[in-house]
PDB file of C-alpha atoms in Angstrom:
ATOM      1  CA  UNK R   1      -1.500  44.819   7.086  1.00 39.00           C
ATOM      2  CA  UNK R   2      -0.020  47.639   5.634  1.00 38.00           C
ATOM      3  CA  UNK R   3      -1.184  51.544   6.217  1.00 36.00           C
ATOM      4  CA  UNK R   4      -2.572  53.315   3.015  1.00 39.00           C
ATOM      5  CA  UNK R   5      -0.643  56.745   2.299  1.00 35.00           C
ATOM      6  CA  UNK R   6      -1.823  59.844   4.616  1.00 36.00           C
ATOM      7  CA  UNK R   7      -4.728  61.258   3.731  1.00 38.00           C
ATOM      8  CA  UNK R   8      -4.425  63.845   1.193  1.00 37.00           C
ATOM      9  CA  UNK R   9      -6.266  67.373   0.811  1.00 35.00           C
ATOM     10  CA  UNK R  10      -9.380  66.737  -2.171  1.00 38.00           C
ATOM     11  CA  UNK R  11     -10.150  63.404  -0.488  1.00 44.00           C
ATOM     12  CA  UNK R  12     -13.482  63.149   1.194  1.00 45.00           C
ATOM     13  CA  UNK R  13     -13.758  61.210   4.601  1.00 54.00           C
ATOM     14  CA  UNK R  14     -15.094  60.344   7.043  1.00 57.00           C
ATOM     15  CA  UNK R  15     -14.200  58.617  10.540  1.00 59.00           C
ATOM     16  CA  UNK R  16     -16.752  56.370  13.010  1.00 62.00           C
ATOM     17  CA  UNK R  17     -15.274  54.947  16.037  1.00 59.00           C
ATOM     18  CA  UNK R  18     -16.605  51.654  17.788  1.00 55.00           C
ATOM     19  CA  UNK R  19     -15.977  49.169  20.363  1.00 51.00           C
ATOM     20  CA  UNK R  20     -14.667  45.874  18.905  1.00 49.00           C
ATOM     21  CA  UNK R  21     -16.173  42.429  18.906  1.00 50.00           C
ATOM     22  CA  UNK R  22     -15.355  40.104  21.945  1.00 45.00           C
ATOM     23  CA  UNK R  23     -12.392  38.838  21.173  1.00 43.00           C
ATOM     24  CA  UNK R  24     -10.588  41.175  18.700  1.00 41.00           C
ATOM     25  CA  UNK R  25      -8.271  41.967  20.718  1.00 42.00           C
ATOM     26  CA  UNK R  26      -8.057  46.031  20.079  1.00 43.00           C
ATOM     27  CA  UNK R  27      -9.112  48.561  22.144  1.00 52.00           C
ATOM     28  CA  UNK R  28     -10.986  50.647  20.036  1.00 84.00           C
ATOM     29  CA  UNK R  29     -11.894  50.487  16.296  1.00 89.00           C
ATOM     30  CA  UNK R  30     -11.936  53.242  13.792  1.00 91.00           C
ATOM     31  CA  UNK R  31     -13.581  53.207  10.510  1.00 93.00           C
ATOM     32  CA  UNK R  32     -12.113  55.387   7.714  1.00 92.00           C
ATOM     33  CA  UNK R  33     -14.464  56.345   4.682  1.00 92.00           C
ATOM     34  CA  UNK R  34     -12.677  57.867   1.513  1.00 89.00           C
ATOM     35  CA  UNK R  35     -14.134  58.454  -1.467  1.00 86.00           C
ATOM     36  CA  UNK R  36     -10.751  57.230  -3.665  1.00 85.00           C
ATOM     37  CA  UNK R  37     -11.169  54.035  -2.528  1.00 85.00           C
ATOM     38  CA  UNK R  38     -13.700  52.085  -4.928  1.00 80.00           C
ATOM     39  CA  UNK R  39     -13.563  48.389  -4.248  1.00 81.00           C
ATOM     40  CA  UNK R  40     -11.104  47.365  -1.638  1.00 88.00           C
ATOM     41  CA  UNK R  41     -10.813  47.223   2.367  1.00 90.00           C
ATOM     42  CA  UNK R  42      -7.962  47.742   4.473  1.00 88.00           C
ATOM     43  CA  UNK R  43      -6.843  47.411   8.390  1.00 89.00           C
ATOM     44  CA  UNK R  44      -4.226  47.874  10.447  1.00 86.00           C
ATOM     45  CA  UNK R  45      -3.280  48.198  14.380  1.00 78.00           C
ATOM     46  CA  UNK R  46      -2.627  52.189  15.353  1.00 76.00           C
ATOM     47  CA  UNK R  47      -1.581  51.957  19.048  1.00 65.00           C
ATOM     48  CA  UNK R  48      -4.692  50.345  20.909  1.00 67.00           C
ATOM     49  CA  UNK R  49      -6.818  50.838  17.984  1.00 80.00           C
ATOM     50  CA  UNK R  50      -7.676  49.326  14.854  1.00 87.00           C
ATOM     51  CA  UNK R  51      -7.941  51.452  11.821  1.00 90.00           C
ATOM     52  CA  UNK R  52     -10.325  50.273   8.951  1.00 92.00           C
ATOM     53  CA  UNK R  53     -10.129  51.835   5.746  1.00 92.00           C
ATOM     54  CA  UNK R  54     -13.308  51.531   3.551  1.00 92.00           C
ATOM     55  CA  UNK R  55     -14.913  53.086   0.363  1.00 92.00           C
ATOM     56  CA  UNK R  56     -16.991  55.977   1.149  1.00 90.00           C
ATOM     57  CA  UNK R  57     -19.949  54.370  -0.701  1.00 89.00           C
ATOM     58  CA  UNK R  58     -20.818  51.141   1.999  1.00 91.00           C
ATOM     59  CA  UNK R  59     -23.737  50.878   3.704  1.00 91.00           C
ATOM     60  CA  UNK R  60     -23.037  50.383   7.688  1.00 90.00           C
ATOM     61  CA  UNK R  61     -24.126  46.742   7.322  1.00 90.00           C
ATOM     62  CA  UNK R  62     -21.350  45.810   4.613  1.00 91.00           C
ATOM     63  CA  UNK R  63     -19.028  47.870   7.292  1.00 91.00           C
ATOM     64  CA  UNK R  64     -19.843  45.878  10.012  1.00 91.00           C
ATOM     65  CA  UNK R  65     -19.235  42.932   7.993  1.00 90.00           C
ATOM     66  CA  UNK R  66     -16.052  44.184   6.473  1.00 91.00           C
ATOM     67  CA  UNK R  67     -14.296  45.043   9.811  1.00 91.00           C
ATOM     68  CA  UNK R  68     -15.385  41.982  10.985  1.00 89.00           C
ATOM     69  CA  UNK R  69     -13.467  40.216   8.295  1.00 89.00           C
ATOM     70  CA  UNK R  70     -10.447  42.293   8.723  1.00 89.00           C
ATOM     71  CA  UNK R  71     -10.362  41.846  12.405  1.00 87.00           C
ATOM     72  CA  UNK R  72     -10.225  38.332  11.709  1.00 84.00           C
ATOM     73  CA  UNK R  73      -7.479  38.610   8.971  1.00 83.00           C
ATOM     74  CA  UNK R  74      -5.388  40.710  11.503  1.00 81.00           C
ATOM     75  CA  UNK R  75      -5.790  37.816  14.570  1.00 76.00           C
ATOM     76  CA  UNK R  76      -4.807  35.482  12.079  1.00 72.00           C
ATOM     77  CA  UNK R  77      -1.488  37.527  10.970  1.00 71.00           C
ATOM     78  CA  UNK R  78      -0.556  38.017  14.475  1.00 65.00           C
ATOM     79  CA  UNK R  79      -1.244  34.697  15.439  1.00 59.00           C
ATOM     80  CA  UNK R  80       1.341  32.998  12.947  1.00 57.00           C
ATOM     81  CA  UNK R  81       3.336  31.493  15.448  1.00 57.00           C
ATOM     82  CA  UNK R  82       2.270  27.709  15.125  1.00 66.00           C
ATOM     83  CA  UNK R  83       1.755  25.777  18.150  1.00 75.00           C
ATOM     84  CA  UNK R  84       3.664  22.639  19.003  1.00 83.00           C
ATOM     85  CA  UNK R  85       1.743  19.153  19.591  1.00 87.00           C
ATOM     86  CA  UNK R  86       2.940  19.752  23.369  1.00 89.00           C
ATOM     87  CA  UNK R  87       1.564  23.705  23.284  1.00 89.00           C
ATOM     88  CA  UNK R  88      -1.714  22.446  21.535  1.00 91.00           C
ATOM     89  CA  UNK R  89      -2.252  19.971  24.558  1.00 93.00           C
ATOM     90  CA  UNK R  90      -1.671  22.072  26.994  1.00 93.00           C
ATOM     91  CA  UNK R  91      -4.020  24.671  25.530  1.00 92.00           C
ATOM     92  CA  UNK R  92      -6.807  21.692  25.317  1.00 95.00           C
ATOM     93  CA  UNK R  93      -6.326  21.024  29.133  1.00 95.00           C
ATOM     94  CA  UNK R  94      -6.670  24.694  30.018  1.00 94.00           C
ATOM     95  CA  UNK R  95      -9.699  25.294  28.129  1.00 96.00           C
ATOM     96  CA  UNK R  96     -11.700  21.976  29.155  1.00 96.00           C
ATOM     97  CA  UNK R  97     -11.376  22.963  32.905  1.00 96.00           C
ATOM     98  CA  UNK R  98     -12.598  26.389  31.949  1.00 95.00           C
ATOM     99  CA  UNK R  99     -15.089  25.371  29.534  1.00 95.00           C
ATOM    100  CA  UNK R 100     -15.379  21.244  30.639  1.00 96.00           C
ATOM    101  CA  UNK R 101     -14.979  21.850  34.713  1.00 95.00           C
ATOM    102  CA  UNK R 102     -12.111  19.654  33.800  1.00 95.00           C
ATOM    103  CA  UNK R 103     -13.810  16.428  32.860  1.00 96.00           C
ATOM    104  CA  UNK R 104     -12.330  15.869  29.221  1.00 96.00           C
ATOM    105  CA  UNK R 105      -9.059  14.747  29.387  1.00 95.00           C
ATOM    106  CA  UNK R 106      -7.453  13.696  26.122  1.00 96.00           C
ATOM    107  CA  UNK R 107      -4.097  11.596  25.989  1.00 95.00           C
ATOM    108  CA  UNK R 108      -2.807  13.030  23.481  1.00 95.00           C
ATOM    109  CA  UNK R 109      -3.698  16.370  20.791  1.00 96.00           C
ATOM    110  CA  UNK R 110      -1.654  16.803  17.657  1.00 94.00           C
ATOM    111  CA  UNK R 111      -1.664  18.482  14.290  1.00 93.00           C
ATOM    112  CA  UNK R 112      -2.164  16.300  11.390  1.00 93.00           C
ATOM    113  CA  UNK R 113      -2.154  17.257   7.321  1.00 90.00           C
ATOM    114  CA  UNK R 114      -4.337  13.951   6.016  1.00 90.00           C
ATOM    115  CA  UNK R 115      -7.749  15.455   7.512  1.00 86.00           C
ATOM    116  CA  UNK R 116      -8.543  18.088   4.797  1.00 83.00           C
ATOM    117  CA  UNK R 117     -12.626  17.888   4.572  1.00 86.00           C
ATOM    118  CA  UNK R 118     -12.814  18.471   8.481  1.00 90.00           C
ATOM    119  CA  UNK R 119     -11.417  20.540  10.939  1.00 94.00           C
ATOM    120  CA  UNK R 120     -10.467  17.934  13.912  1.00 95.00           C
ATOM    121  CA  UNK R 121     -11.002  14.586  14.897  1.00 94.00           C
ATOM    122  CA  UNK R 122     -11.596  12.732  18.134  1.00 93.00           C
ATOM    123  CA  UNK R 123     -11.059   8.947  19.352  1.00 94.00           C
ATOM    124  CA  UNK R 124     -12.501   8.511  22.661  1.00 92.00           C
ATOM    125  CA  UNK R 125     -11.756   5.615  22.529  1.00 91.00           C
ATOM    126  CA  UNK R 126      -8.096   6.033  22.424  1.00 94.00           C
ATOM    127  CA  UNK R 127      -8.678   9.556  24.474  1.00 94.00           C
ATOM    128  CA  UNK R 128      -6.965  11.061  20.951  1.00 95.00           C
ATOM    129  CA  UNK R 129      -7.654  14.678  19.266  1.00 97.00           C
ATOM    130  CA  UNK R 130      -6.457  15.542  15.815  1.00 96.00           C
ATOM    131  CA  UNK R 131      -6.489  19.164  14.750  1.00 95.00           C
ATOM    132  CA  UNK R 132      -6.262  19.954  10.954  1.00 93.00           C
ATOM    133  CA  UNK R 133      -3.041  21.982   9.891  1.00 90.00           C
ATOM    134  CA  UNK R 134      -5.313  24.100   8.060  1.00 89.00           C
ATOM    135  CA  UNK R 135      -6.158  25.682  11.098  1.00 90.00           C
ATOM    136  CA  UNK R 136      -2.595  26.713  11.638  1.00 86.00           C
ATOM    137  CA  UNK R 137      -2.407  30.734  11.273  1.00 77.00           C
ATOM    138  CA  UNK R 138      -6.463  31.259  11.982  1.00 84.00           C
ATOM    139  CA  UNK R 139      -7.484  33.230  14.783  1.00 83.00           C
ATOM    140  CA  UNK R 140      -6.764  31.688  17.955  1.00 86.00           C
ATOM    141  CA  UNK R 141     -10.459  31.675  18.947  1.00 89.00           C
ATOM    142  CA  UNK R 142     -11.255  29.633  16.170  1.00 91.00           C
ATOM    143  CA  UNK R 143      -8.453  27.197  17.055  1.00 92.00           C
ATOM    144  CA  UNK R 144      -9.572  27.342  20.795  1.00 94.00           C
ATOM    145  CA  UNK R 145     -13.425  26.455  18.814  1.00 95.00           C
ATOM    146  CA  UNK R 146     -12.352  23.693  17.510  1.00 96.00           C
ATOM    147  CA  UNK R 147     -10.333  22.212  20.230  1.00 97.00           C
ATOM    148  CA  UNK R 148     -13.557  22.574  22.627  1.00 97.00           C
ATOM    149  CA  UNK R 149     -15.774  21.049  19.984  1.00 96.00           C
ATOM    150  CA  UNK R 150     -12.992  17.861  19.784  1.00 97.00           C
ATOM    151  CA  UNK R 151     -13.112  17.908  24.062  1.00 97.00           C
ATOM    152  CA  UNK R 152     -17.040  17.420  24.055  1.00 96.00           C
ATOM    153  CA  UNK R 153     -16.815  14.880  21.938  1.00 95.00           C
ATOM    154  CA  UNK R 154     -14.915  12.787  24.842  1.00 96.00           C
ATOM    155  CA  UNK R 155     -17.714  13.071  26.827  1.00 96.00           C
ATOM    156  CA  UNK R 156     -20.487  13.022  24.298  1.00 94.00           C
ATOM    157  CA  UNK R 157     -19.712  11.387  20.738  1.00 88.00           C
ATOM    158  CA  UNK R 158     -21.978  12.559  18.921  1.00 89.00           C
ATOM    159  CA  UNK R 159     -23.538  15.887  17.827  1.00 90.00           C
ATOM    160  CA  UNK R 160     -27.077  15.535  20.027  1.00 93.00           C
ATOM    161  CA  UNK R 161     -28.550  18.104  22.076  1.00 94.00           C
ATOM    162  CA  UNK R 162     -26.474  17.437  25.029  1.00 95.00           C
ATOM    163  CA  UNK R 163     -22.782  18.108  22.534  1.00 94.00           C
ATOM    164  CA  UNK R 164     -24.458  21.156  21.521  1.00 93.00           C
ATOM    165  CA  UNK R 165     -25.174  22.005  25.648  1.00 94.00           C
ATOM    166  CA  UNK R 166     -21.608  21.149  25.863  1.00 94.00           C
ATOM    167  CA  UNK R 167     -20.353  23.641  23.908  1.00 92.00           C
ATOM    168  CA  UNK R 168     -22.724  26.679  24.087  1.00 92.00           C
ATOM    169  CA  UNK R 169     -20.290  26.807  27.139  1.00 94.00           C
ATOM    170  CA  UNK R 170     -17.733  28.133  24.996  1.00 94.00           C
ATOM    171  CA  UNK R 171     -18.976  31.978  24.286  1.00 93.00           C
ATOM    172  CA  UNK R 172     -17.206  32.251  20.718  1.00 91.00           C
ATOM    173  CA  UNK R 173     -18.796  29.621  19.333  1.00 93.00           C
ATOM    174  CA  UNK R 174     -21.339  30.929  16.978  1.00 92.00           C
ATOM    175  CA  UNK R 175     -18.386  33.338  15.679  1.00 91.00           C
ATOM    176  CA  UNK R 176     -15.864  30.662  15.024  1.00 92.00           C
ATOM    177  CA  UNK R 177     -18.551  28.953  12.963  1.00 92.00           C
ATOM    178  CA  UNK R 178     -19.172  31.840  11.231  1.00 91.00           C
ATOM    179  CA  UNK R 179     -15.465  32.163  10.283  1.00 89.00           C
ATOM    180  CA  UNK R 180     -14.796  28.874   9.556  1.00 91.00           C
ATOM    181  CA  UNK R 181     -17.905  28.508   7.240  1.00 90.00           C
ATOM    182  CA  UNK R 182     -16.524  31.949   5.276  1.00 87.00           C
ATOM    183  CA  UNK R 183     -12.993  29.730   4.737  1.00 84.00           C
ATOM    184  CA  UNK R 184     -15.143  26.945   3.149  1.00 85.00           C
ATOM    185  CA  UNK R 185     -17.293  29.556   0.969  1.00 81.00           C
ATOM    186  CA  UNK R 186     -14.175  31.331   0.058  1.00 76.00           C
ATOM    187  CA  UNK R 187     -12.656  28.416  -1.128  1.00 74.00           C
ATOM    188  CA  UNK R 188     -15.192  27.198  -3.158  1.00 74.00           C
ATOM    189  CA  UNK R 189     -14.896  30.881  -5.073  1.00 62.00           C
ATOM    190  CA  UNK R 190     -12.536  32.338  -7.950  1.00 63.00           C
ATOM    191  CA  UNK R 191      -9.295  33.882  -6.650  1.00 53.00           C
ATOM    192  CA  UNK R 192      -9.338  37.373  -6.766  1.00 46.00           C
ATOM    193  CA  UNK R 193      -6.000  39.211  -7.622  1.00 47.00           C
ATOM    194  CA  UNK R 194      -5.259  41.765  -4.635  1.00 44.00           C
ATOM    195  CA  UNK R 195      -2.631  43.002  -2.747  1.00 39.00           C
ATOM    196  CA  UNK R 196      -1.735  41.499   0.692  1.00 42.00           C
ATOM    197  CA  UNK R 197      -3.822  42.720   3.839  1.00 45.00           C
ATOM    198  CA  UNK R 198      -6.981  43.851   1.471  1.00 47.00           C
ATOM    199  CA  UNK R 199      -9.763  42.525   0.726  1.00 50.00           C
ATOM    200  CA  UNK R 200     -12.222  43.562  -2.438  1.00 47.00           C
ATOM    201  CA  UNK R 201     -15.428  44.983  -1.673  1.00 48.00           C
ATOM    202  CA  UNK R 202     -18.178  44.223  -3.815  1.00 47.00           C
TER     203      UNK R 202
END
């Protein structure tokens, strides 16, 4: 995401430094208030750190949610690479023996673009995983979310207490929910015109 211009003499800020979620992958995060910026919300990566630009104006909860948000929108920029079917298996095997101990073991895990109301599929049947392409390009936590929530289902089909014991296992799940239910709000909203790697505060 791009850098705004150096800070200019006249402009009021102010800087707040925190440790990042788990999982964000920086360091060290730094919040930048300024008092030109009205309505939209920058980040990018400054060494080891993250650097959040926000109008001056937010209250600390809307800046905790808004460098939540861009720490997401960063992972997913730097995690553009797609995985391969043979990648995305691989990944699955890994995380059910450290999630699993190793007991789901799919036969096969592969991208498909005809499941767009749900994330992933499963066939125990058949031992088979599906994993939505719209997935591709979201932060890999959320992809690794998804993946563990399609291995439970090997072991327990449906979505009773002992799936949800399953995958309380997995430590990121309650924030990979939380992102993916965003994606569905967000895409049930107006678009609003911005320029890449902001977001609009409101």
């Amino acid at each position: 995401m791009p850098a705004d211009p150096p800070h200019r003499a006249g402009t009021s800020q102010r800087s707040t430094k925190s440790q990042p979620p788990s999982g964000s992958g920086a360091s060290a995060i730094e919040v930048r208030r300024s008092a030109r910026r009205r309505r939209t919300v920058s980040a990018y990566r400054e060494g080891d750190r993250t650097v959040v630009l926000i109008p001056a104006r937010m209250s600390e909860a809307e800046e905790q949610r808004w460098v939540n948000v861009m720490l997401d929108k960063l992972a997913a920029q730097e995690s553009r690479r797609t995985l391969g079917d043979a990648e995305l298996a691989e990944r699955a095997r890994r995380l059910s023996e450290q999630y699993l101990d190793g007991r789901a073991r799919p036969a096969s895990v592969r991208w498909v673009t005809n499941q767009n109301t749900r994330w992933g599929s499963c066939t125990p049947s058949e031992g088979s995983i599906r994993l939505s392409h719209r997935l591709q390009g979201m932060p890999e936590y959320v992809v690794d979310y998804v993946l563990v929530h399609e291995l439970a289902h090997l072991l327990v089909p449906g979505h009773g207490p002992r799936f949800w014991d399953l995958l309380e296992a997995y430590p990121r799940t309650e924030r990979a929910r939380g992102y993916l239910e965003g994606v569905v709000a967000a895409d049930r909203l107006p678009r609003v015109p911005g320029t890449r790697g902001e977001g609009q505060a409101k």
